[in-house]
Short mmCIF file of C-alpha atoms and ligand atoms in Angstrom, two decimals:
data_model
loop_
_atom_site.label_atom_id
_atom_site.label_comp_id
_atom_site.label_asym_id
_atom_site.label_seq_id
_atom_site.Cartn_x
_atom_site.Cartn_y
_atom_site.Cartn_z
CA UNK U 425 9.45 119.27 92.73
CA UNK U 426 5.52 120.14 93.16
CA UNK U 427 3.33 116.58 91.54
CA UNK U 428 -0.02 116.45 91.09
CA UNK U 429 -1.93 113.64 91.12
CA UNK U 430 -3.23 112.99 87.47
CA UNK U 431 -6.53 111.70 86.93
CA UNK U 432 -6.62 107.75 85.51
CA UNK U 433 -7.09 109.21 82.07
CA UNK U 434 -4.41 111.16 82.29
CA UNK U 435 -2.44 108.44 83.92
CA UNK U 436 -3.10 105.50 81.24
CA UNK U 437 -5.00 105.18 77.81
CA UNK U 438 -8.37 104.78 79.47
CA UNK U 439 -10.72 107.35 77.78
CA UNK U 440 -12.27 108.35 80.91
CA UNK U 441 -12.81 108.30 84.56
CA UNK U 442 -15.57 105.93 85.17
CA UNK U 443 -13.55 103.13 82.41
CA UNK U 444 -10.95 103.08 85.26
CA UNK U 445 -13.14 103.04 87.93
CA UNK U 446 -14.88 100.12 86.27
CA UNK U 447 -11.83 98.25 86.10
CA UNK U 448 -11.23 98.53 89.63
CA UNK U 449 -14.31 97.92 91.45
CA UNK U 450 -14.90 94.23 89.00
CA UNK U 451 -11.63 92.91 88.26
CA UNK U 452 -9.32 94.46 91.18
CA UNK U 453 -10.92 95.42 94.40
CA UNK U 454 -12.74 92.01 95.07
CA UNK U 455 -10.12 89.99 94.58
CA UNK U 456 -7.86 92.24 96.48
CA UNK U 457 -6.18 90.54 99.62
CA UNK U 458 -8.09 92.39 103.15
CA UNK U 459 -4.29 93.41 104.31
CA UNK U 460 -3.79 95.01 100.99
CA UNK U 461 -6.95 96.61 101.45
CA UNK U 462 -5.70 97.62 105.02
CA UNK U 463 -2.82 99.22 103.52
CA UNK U 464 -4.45 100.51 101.32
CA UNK U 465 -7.15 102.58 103.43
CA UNK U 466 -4.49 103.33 106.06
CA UNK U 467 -2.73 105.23 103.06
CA UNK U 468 -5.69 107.04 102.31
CA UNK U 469 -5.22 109.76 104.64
CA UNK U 470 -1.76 110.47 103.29
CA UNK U 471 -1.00 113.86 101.85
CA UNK U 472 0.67 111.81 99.19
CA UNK U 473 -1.46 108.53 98.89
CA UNK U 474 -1.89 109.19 94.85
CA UNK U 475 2.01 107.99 94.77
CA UNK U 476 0.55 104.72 96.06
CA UNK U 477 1.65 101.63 93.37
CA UNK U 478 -2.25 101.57 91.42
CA UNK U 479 -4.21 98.29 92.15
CA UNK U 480 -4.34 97.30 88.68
CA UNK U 481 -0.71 97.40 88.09
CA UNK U 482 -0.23 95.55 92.02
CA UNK U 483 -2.56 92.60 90.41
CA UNK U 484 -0.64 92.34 87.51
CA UNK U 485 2.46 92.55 89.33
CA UNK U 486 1.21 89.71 91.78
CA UNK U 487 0.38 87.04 88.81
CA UNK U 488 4.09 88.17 86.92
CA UNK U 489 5.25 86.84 90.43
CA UNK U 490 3.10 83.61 90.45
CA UNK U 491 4.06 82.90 86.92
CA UNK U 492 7.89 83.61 87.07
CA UNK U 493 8.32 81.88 90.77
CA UNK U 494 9.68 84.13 91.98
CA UNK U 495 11.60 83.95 95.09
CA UNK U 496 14.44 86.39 95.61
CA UNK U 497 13.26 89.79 94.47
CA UNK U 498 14.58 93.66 94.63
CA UNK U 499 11.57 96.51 95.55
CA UNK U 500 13.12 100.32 94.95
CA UNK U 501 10.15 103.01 96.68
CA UNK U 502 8.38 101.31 99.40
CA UNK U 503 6.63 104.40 100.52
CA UNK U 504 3.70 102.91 102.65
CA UNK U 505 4.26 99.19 101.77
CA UNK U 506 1.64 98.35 98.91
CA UNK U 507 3.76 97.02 96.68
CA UNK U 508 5.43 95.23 99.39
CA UNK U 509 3.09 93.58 101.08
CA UNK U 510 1.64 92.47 97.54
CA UNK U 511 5.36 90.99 97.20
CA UNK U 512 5.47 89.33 100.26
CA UNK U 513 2.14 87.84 100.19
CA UNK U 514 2.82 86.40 96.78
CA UNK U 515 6.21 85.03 97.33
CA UNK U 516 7.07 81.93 98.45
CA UNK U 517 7.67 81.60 102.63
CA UNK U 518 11.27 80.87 102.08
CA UNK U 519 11.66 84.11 99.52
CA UNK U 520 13.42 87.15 100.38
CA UNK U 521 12.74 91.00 99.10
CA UNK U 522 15.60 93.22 98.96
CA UNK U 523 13.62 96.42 99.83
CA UNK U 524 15.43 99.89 99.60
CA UNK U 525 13.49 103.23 100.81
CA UNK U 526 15.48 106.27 101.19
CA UNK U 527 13.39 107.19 104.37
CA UNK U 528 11.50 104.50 105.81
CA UNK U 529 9.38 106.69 108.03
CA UNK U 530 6.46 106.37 106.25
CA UNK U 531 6.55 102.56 106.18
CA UNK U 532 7.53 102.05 109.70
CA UNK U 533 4.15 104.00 110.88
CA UNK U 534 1.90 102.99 108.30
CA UNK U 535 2.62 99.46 106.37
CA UNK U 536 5.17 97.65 109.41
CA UNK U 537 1.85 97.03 111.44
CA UNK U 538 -0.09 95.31 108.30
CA UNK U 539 3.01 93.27 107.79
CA UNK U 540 3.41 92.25 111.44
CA UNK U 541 -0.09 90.99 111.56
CA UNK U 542 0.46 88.91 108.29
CA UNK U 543 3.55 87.48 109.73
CA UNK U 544 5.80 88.27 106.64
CA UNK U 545 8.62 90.13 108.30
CA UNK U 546 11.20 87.41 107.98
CA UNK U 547 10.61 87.84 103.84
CA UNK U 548 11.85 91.51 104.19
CA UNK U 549 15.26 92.77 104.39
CA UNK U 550 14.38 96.85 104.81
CA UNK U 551 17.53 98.80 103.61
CA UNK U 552 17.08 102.62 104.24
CA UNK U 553 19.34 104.29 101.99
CA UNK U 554 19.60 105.97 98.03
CA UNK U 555 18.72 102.98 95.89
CA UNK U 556 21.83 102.93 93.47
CA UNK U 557 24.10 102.74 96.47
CA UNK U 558 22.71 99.93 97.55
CA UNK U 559 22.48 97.96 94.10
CA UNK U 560 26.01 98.90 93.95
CA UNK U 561 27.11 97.40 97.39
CA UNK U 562 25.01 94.17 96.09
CA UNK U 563 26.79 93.90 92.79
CA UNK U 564 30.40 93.85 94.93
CA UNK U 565 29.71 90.57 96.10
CA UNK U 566 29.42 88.35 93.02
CA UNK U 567 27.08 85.86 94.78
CA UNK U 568 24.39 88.31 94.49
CA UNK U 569 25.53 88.41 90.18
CA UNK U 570 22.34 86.85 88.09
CA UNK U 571 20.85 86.04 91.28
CA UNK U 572 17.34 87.79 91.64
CA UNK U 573 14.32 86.73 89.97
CA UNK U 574 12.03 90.10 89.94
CA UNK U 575 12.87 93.77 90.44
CA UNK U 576 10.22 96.58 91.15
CA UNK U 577 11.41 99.94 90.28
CA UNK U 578 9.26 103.13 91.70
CA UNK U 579 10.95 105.80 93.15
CA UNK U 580 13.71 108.42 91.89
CA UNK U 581 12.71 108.63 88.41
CA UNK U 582 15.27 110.14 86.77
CA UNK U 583 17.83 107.10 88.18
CA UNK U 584 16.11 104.54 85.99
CA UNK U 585 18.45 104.54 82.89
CA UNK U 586 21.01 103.70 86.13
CA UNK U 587 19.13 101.47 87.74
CA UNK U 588 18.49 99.54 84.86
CA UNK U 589 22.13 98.68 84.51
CA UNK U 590 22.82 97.69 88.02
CA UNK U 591 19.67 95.67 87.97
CA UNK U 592 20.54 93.58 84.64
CA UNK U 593 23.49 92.38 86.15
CA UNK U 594 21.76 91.40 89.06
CA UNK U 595 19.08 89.52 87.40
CA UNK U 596 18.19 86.07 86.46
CA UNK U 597 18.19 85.78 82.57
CA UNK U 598 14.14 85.49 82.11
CA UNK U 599 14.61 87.58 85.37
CA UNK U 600 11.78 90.59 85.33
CA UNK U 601 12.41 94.19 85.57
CA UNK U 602 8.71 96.19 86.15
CA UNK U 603 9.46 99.81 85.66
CA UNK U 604 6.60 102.15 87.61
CA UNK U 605 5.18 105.70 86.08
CA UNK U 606 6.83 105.57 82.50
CA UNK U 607 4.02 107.43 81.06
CA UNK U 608 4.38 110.31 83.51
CA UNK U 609 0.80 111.63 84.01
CA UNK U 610 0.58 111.00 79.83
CA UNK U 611 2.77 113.67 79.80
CA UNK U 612 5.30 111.60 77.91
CA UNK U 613 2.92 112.12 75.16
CA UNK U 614 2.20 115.83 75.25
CA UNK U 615 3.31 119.03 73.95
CA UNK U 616 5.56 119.93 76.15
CA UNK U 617 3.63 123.62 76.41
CA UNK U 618 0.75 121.80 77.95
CA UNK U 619 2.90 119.60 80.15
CA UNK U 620 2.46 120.59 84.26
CA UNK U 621 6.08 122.35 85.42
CA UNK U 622 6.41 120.23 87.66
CA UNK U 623 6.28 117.21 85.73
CA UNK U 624 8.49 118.76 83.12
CA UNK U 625 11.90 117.57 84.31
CA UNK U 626 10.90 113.90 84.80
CA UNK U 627 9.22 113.61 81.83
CA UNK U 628 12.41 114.09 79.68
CA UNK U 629 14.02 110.94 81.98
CA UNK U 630 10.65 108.93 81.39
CA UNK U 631 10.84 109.51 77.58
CA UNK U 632 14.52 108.54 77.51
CA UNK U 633 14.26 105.29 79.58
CA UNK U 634 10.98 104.14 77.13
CA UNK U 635 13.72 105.08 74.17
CA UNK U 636 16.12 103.27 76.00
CA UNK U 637 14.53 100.47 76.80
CA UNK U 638 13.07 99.65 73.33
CA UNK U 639 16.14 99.89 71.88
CA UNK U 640 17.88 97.84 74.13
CA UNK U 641 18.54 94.45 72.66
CA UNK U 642 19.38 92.50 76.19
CA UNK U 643 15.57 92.97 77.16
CA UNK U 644 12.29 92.02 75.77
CA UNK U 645 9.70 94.40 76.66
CA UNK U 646 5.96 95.58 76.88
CA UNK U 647 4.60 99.08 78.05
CA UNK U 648 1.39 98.49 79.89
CA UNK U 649 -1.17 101.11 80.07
CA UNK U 650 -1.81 100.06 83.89
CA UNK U 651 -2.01 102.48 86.65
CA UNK U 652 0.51 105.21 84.93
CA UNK U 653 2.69 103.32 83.25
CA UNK U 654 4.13 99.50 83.55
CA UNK U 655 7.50 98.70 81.60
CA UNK U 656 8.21 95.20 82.07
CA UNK U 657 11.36 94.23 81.19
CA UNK U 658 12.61 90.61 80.59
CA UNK U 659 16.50 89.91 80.52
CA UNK U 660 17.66 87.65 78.04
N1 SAM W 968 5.96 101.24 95.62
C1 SAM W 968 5.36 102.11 96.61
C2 SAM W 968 3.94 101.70 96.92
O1 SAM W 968 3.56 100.57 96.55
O2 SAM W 968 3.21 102.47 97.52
C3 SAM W 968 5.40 103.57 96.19
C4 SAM W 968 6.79 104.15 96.13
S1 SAM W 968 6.79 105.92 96.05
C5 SAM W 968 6.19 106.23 94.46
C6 SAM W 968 8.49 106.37 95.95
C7 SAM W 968 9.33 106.11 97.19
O3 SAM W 968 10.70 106.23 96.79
C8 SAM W 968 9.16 107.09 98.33
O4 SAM W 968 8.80 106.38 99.49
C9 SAM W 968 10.55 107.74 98.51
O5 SAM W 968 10.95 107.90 99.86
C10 SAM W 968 11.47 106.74 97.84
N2 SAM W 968 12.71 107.31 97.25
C11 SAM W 968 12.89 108.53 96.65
N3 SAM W 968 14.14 108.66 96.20
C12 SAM W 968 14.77 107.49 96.48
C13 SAM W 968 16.08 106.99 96.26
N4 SAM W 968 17.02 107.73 95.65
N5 SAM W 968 16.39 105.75 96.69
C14 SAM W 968 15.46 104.99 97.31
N6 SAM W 968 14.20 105.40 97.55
C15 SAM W 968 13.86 106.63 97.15
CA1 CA W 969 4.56 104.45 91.20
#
């Protein structure tokens, strides 16, 4: 499937451009952590470094974290690490991320370094493989039941109606679900005539889960307007 990056407007309900940019360089860039930065810049170069988790939605992210204690958490997409590293840095030293990447490749060469030098490898248990087979394997071993405190969910969009019910029964009640890109580029919104092809397909799964999801009566929820789209999810 051919993506585009979409501008911030596009991405959020930010009128323009420079609102987003404003955000960003006086509430998220200096208070940014330097390895996050790191990771940041070393993603740069990436063909794909728009796929990145936004600053704005890792900040929030990190003070969900803080506030929930969280300890034993689940990250689906890893892609370079961002989101990661933001987890691991925010955790406590005795927590543990379950973190599932399909191909860890891209990690390995560019986020693996940044995470070496902060000394957080012993929070990370890498599993390269589809993300639904491993939440299944998880759920066979009832220890793991109601046992995780914070899931991140960012990669294989159109598995998030699935992943959402492998993940409730894996969570903590008050547990947090964040749910990545449910606004799609704000194409969620749009006629579907002036919707990009190749954001046609997963738009229909993005405005399914947001149905989904605010109809489901074992969550409470709010849809942020942060990088392109933050569901969080609390189970009840
Ligand atoms: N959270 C990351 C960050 O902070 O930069 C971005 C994740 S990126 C949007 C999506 C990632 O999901 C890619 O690295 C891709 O390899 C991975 N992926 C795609 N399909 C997957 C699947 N079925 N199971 C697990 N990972 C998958
Ligand atoms: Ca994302």
């Amino acid at each position: 499937m051919e993506l585009t990056p979409a501008t911030a407007a596009e991405r959020g309900l930010l009128q323009t451009e420079q609102l987003y940019e404003y955000i960003l360089k006086t509430s998220v860039y200096p208070r940014e952590p330097e390895l996050l930065k790191e990771i940041r810049d070393l993603s740069s170069s990436h063909p794909q470094a728009f796929i990145a988790t936004a600053p704005d939605a890792g900040q929030f992210m990190a003070m969900i974290l803080k506030l929930i204690n969280a300890k034993k958490t689940i990250e689906i997409g890893v892609f370079t690490g961002y989101s990661l590293l933001l987890t691991a840095l925010t955790i406590p030293d005795d927590g543990k991320i379950t973190a599932i990447d399909i191909d860890r490749s891209t990690y390995d060469r560019i986020g693996l370094p940044v995470v070496k030098k902060a000394g957080l490898t012993h929070k990370i248990n890498f599993i390269e493989s589809p993300a639904l087979l491993v939440l299944e394997q998880l759920l066979r071993d009832p220890e793991n039941h109601e046992s995780f405190d914070f899931a991140f969910v960012d990669a294989d969009k159109n598995n998030y109606a699935n992943y959402h019910e492998k993940l409730l029964k894996l969570l903590k009640p008050g547990g947090i679900i964040m749910y990545d890109n449910t606004l799609w580029g704000g194409t969620v919104a749009m006629d579907e005539e002036f919707v990009p092809p190749g954001r046609l397909e997963t738009r229909v799964h993005a405005m399914d889960l947001n149905r989904k999801l605010a109809a489901d009566s074992r969550v409470e929820i709010s849809q942020l307007p942060l990088g392109d789209g933050l569901t969080m999810c609390r189970r009840l």
